[in-house]
Amino acid sequence: MKPVLTVIKRNFASNLIALIITILVVLLSTISSDASISISRGNYTYLYMLMMPFFIVYFNFSKLIHLNATKKDYFWGGILTYIIAAASISMVNTFIHLVIDPMNQTQIVINLLELCGWWENGVFVAFFQQFAFLLMVAVFLHVLLSMQSYWYGWLTDAVLVAIICVFVPIQPLRQILVGFFKLIMFNGNALLHISVCLSISMVLALVGLAVLKRRSI
């Protein structure tokens, strides 16, 4: 367990730049604007979750392996890092939407908690829906970035681009794409939403483990 904790500490330490950038963006978002609609500053904290996989995949792997961490330690350390980060960000944004957003009386504040229909299920359930979504996004980015050194990584990129280019212009296919995003994001059914996001995260984690086993030091 100690090596895994070491990996977690290293992951968060290496993401200090991501944390600083996120804090700066949140602070800059507080600058008053003449616009009648404003994005909640809590949603800007999502940037941290989006940046984390880049540092963990591209900067931490070789360093941790050279510090005698095993691939198993790296894998579980990464998963637990994303779980902690997703829970923390979900807590921060939930607090901001509950306490700080209502203080803005001059603008209509848009928060994904409301936009995605999670808030309708109550604060506690909305927290877990947001957590499950953020975890899924982080694991997806981690796996996608881990694959980039291999032919199947480039193939995956090509498939994703092809899906966007083909599905968006064609009405029936676009509806399938919209339905998918409604399932993983704009979903007010808490049990279904959390189950889908966690299931996708588990499948992606298994794919990431397979990629990690093939990854050279």
mmCIF file of C-alpha atoms in Angstrom:
data_model
loop_
_atom_site.group_PDB
_atom_site.id
_atom_site.type_symbol
_atom_site.label_atom_id
_atom_site.label_comp_id
_atom_site.label_asym_id
_atom_site.label_seq_id
_atom_site.Cartn_x
_atom_site.Cartn_y
_atom_site.Cartn_z
ATOM 1 C CA MET A 1 0.000 0.000 0.000
ATOM 2 C CA LYS A 2 2.900 2.362 0.752
ATOM 3 C CA PRO A 3 4.189 2.400 -2.872
ATOM 4 C CA VAL A 4 0.658 3.232 -4.074
ATOM 5 C CA LEU A 5 0.465 6.141 -1.617
ATOM 6 C CA THR A 6 3.834 7.334 -2.894
ATOM 7 C CA VAL A 7 2.483 7.275 -6.449
ATOM 8 C CA ILE A 8 -0.599 9.247 -5.383
ATOM 9 C CA LYS A 9 1.545 11.890 -3.673
ATOM 10 C CA ARG A 10 3.774 12.113 -6.743
ATOM 11 C CA ASN A 11 0.754 12.465 -9.037
ATOM 12 C CA PHE A 12 -0.659 15.379 -7.075
ATOM 13 C CA ALA A 13 2.766 17.017 -6.722
ATOM 14 C CA SER A 14 3.353 16.853 -10.474
ATOM 15 C CA ASN A 15 -0.037 18.470 -11.069
ATOM 16 C CA LEU A 16 0.824 21.616 -9.141
ATOM 17 C CA ILE A 17 0.985 23.572 -12.409
ATOM 18 C CA ALA A 18 -2.466 22.289 -13.364
ATOM 19 C CA LEU A 19 -3.775 23.364 -9.953
ATOM 20 C CA ILE A 20 -2.259 26.843 -10.255
ATOM 21 C CA ILE A 21 -3.699 27.307 -13.758
ATOM 22 C CA THR A 22 -7.123 26.184 -12.555
ATOM 23 C CA ILE A 23 -7.053 28.565 -9.586
ATOM 24 C CA LEU A 24 -6.021 31.453 -11.846
ATOM 25 C CA VAL A 25 -8.839 30.690 -14.283
ATOM 26 C CA VAL A 26 -11.361 30.522 -11.430
ATOM 27 C CA LEU A 27 -10.123 33.843 -10.034
ATOM 28 C CA LEU A 28 -10.225 35.490 -13.459
ATOM 29 C CA SER A 29 -13.775 34.239 -13.946
ATOM 30 C CA THR A 30 -14.818 36.350 -10.958
ATOM 31 C CA ILE A 31 -14.079 39.554 -12.880
ATOM 32 C CA SER A 32 -17.355 41.340 -13.448
ATOM 33 C CA SER A 33 -18.807 41.278 -16.928
ATOM 34 C CA ASP A 34 -21.616 43.092 -18.708
ATOM 35 C CA ALA A 35 -22.949 39.781 -20.024
ATOM 36 C CA SER A 36 -26.313 38.723 -18.653
ATOM 37 C CA ILE A 37 -25.278 35.054 -18.542
ATOM 38 C CA SER A 38 -22.242 33.722 -16.696
ATOM 39 C CA ILE A 39 -20.670 30.279 -16.402
ATOM 40 C CA SER A 40 -20.321 29.250 -12.780
ATOM 41 C CA ARG A 41 -16.763 29.574 -11.532
ATOM 42 C CA GLY A 42 -17.220 26.098 -10.067
ATOM 43 C CA ASN A 43 -17.305 24.607 -13.553
ATOM 44 C CA TYR A 44 -13.876 26.049 -14.258
ATOM 45 C CA THR A 45 -12.487 23.682 -11.637
ATOM 46 C CA TYR A 46 -13.112 20.919 -14.189
ATOM 47 C CA LEU A 47 -9.953 22.153 -15.931
ATOM 48 C CA TYR A 48 -7.879 20.499 -13.228
ATOM 49 C CA MET A 49 -9.464 17.140 -13.998
ATOM 50 C CA LEU A 50 -8.858 17.603 -17.715
ATOM 51 C CA MET A 51 -5.174 18.481 -17.262
ATOM 52 C CA MET A 52 -4.249 15.813 -14.723
ATOM 53 C CA PRO A 53 -3.948 12.859 -17.144
ATOM 54 C CA PHE A 54 -1.418 14.739 -19.298
ATOM 55 C CA PHE A 55 1.004 15.125 -16.401
ATOM 56 C CA ILE A 56 0.419 11.641 -15.022
ATOM 57 C CA VAL A 57 0.849 9.880 -18.366
ATOM 58 C CA TYR A 58 3.641 11.917 -19.942
ATOM 59 C CA PHE A 59 5.710 12.965 -16.933
ATOM 60 C CA ASN A 60 5.118 10.550 -14.081
ATOM 61 C CA PHE A 61 5.337 7.084 -15.590
ATOM 62 C CA SER A 62 9.064 6.935 -16.313
ATOM 63 C CA LYS A 63 9.949 8.845 -13.130
ATOM 64 C CA LEU A 64 7.925 6.501 -10.932
ATOM 65 C CA ILE A 65 9.306 3.392 -12.602
ATOM 66 C CA HIS A 66 12.850 4.666 -12.087
ATOM 67 C CA LEU A 67 11.949 5.195 -8.424
ATOM 68 C CA ASN A 68 11.260 1.432 -8.256
ATOM 69 C CA ALA A 69 7.482 1.701 -8.482
ATOM 70 C CA THR A 70 5.878 -1.192 -10.334
ATOM 71 C CA LYS A 71 3.333 -0.900 -13.137
ATOM 72 C CA LYS A 72 0.745 -2.223 -10.692
ATOM 73 C CA ASP A 73 1.598 0.589 -8.257
ATOM 74 C CA TYR A 74 1.373 3.122 -11.081
ATOM 75 C CA PHE A 75 -2.009 1.787 -12.192
ATOM 76 C CA TRP A 76 -3.680 1.756 -8.783
ATOM 77 C CA GLY A 77 -2.022 5.005 -7.798
ATOM 78 C CA GLY A 78 -3.437 6.643 -10.922
ATOM 79 C CA ILE A 79 -6.955 5.283 -10.362
ATOM 80 C CA LEU A 80 -7.002 6.412 -6.737
ATOM 81 C CA THR A 81 -5.607 9.811 -7.735
ATOM 82 C CA TYR A 82 -8.474 10.332 -10.151
ATOM 83 C CA ILE A 83 -11.011 9.153 -7.564
ATOM 84 C CA ILE A 84 -9.693 11.615 -4.963
ATOM 85 C CA ALA A 85 -9.507 14.453 -7.500
ATOM 86 C CA ALA A 86 -12.998 13.767 -8.889
ATOM 87 C CA ALA A 87 -14.495 13.688 -5.387
ATOM 88 C CA SER A 88 -12.675 16.897 -4.402
ATOM 89 C CA ILE A 89 -13.692 18.816 -7.521
ATOM 90 C CA SER A 90 -17.264 17.569 -7.235
ATOM 91 C CA MET A 91 -17.351 18.756 -3.626
ATOM 92 C CA VAL A 92 -15.931 22.182 -4.532
ATOM 93 C CA ASN A 93 -18.338 22.771 -7.404
ATOM 94 C CA THR A 94 -21.302 21.544 -5.368
ATOM 95 C CA PHE A 95 -20.371 23.984 -2.593
ATOM 96 C CA ILE A 96 -19.935 26.838 -5.074
ATOM 97 C CA HIS A 97 -23.296 26.157 -6.703
ATOM 98 C CA LEU A 98 -25.015 25.858 -3.345
ATOM 99 C CA VAL A 99 -23.433 28.864 -1.621
ATOM 100 C CA ILE A 100 -21.600 31.189 -4.015
ATOM 101 C CA ASP A 101 -23.621 31.070 -7.247
ATOM 102 C CA PRO A 102 -26.798 32.430 -5.560
ATOM 103 C CA MET A 103 -24.803 35.497 -4.461
ATOM 104 C CA ASN A 104 -24.575 36.653 -8.082
ATOM 105 C CA GLN A 105 -27.783 38.663 -8.408
ATOM 106 C CA THR A 106 -26.803 40.497 -11.601
ATOM 107 C CA GLN A 107 -26.347 37.529 -13.945
ATOM 108 C CA ILE A 108 -27.903 34.201 -14.802
ATOM 109 C CA VAL A 109 -25.329 31.681 -13.589
ATOM 110 C CA ILE A 110 -25.068 28.442 -15.561
ATOM 111 C CA ASN A 111 -23.681 25.416 -13.749
ATOM 112 C CA LEU A 112 -23.485 21.936 -15.238
ATOM 113 C CA LEU A 113 -25.107 20.600 -12.093
ATOM 114 C CA GLU A 114 -28.292 22.343 -13.198
ATOM 115 C CA LEU A 115 -27.751 22.082 -16.942
ATOM 116 C CA CYS A 116 -27.275 18.315 -16.856
ATOM 117 C CA GLY A 117 -30.287 17.771 -14.591
ATOM 118 C CA TRP A 118 -28.250 16.384 -11.682
ATOM 119 C CA TRP A 119 -29.292 19.070 -9.205
ATOM 120 C CA GLU A 120 -32.918 17.970 -9.415
ATOM 121 C CA ASN A 121 -31.984 14.843 -7.469
ATOM 122 C CA GLY A 122 -30.712 16.765 -4.459
ATOM 123 C CA VAL A 123 -27.292 17.908 -3.310
ATOM 124 C CA PHE A 124 -26.022 14.518 -2.146
ATOM 125 C CA VAL A 125 -27.014 12.570 -5.272
ATOM 126 C CA ALA A 126 -25.877 15.398 -7.578
ATOM 127 C CA PHE A 127 -22.453 15.206 -5.938
ATOM 128 C CA PHE A 128 -22.139 11.519 -6.834
ATOM 129 C CA GLN A 129 -23.419 12.047 -10.379
ATOM 130 C CA GLN A 130 -20.827 14.754 -10.924
ATOM 131 C CA PHE A 131 -18.143 12.565 -9.326
ATOM 132 C CA ALA A 132 -18.956 9.610 -11.580
ATOM 133 C CA PHE A 133 -18.885 11.809 -14.696
ATOM 134 C CA LEU A 134 -15.559 13.459 -13.814
ATOM 135 C CA LEU A 135 -13.965 10.105 -13.000
ATOM 136 C CA MET A 136 -15.075 8.696 -16.345
ATOM 137 C CA VAL A 137 -13.640 11.691 -18.230
ATOM 138 C CA ALA A 138 -10.293 11.455 -16.422
ATOM 139 C CA VAL A 139 -9.927 7.706 -17.009
ATOM 140 C CA PHE A 140 -10.886 8.135 -20.678
ATOM 141 C CA LEU A 141 -8.227 10.811 -21.202
ATOM 142 C CA HIS A 142 -5.641 8.751 -19.325
ATOM 143 C CA VAL A 143 -6.232 5.683 -21.502
ATOM 144 C CA LEU A 144 -6.352 7.706 -24.726
ATOM 145 C CA LEU A 145 -3.071 9.460 -23.918
ATOM 146 C CA SER A 146 -1.426 6.186 -22.879
ATOM 147 C CA MET A 147 -2.221 4.698 -26.292
ATOM 148 C CA GLN A 148 -0.677 7.479 -28.355
ATOM 149 C CA SER A 149 2.714 5.772 -28.687
ATOM 150 C CA TYR A 150 1.163 2.765 -30.401
ATOM 151 C CA TRP A 151 -0.607 2.115 -33.689
ATOM 152 C CA TYR A 152 -3.905 1.361 -31.948
ATOM 153 C CA GLY A 153 -3.723 4.766 -30.301
ATOM 154 C CA TRP A 154 -3.588 6.503 -33.659
ATOM 155 C CA LEU A 155 -6.342 4.172 -34.892
ATOM 156 C CA THR A 156 -8.501 5.161 -31.932
ATOM 157 C CA ASP A 157 -7.911 8.839 -32.715
ATOM 158 C CA ALA A 158 -8.926 8.249 -36.308
ATOM 159 C CA VAL A 159 -12.071 6.395 -35.240
ATOM 160 C CA LEU A 160 -13.083 9.185 -32.848
ATOM 161 C CA VAL A 161 -12.547 11.838 -35.533
ATOM 162 C CA ALA A 162 -14.456 9.718 -38.058
ATOM 163 C CA ILE A 163 -17.376 9.314 -35.647
ATOM 164 C CA ILE A 164 -17.589 13.080 -35.183
ATOM 165 C CA CYS A 165 -17.253 13.817 -38.913
ATOM 166 C CA VAL A 166 -19.755 11.154 -39.973
ATOM 167 C CA PHE A 167 -22.294 11.182 -37.138
ATOM 168 C CA VAL A 168 -22.726 14.952 -36.850
ATOM 169 C CA PRO A 169 -23.876 15.723 -40.446
ATOM 170 C CA ILE A 170 -26.213 12.700 -40.770
ATOM 171 C CA GLN A 171 -29.471 13.127 -38.854
ATOM 172 C CA PRO A 172 -30.085 9.487 -37.717
ATOM 173 C CA LEU A 173 -26.454 9.058 -36.659
ATOM 174 C CA ARG A 174 -26.456 12.457 -34.981
ATOM 175 C CA GLN A 175 -29.392 11.340 -32.868
ATOM 176 C CA ILE A 176 -27.363 8.324 -31.735
ATOM 177 C CA LEU A 177 -24.498 10.616 -30.734
ATOM 178 C CA VAL A 178 -26.874 12.964 -28.932
ATOM 179 C CA GLY A 179 -28.439 9.995 -27.166
ATOM 180 C CA PHE A 180 -25.024 8.845 -25.996
ATOM 181 C CA PHE A 181 -24.194 12.246 -24.502
ATOM 182 C CA LYS A 182 -27.626 12.367 -22.880
ATOM 183 C CA LEU A 183 -26.813 9.031 -21.280
ATOM 184 C CA ILE A 184 -23.373 9.938 -19.909
ATOM 185 C CA MET A 185 -23.911 13.631 -19.197
ATOM 186 C CA PHE A 186 -27.368 15.174 -19.597
ATOM 187 C CA ASN A 187 -29.047 12.488 -17.552
ATOM 188 C CA GLY A 188 -31.379 13.238 -14.653
ATOM 189 C CA ASN A 189 -31.856 9.542 -13.860
ATOM 190 C CA ALA A 190 -29.282 9.269 -11.072
ATOM 191 C CA LEU A 191 -29.079 5.476 -10.822
ATOM 192 C CA LEU A 192 -28.761 5.022 -14.585
ATOM 193 C CA HIS A 193 -26.279 7.883 -14.960
ATOM 194 C CA ILE A 194 -23.977 6.777 -12.136
ATOM 195 C CA SER A 195 -24.132 3.135 -13.236
ATOM 196 C CA VAL A 196 -23.262 3.972 -16.849
ATOM 197 C CA CYS A 197 -20.400 6.325 -15.959
ATOM 198 C CA LEU A 198 -18.855 3.914 -13.442
ATOM 199 C CA SER A 199 -19.269 0.968 -15.818
ATOM 200 C CA ILE A 200 -17.539 2.880 -18.614
ATOM 201 C CA SER A 201 -14.783 3.885 -16.179
ATOM 202 C CA MET A 202 -14.238 0.235 -15.215
ATOM 203 C CA VAL A 203 -14.064 -0.894 -18.848
ATOM 204 C CA LEU A 204 -11.655 1.930 -19.688
ATOM 205 C CA ALA A 205 -9.531 1.060 -16.653
ATOM 206 C CA LEU A 206 -9.223 -2.534 -17.880
ATOM 207 C CA VAL A 207 -8.226 -1.272 -21.334
ATOM 208 C CA GLY A 208 -5.710 1.051 -19.697
ATOM 209 C CA LEU A 209 -4.267 -1.854 -17.711
ATOM 210 C CA ALA A 210 -3.805 -3.856 -20.903
ATOM 211 C CA VAL A 211 -2.059 -0.911 -22.554
ATOM 212 C CA LEU A 212 0.128 -0.404 -19.469
ATOM 213 C CA LYS A 213 1.326 -4.008 -19.555
ATOM 214 C CA ARG A 214 2.638 -3.450 -23.074
ATOM 215 C CA ARG A 215 4.169 -0.075 -22.303
ATOM 216 C CA SER A 216 7.957 0.004 -22.267
ATOM 217 C CA ILE A 217 9.917 1.803 -19.564
#
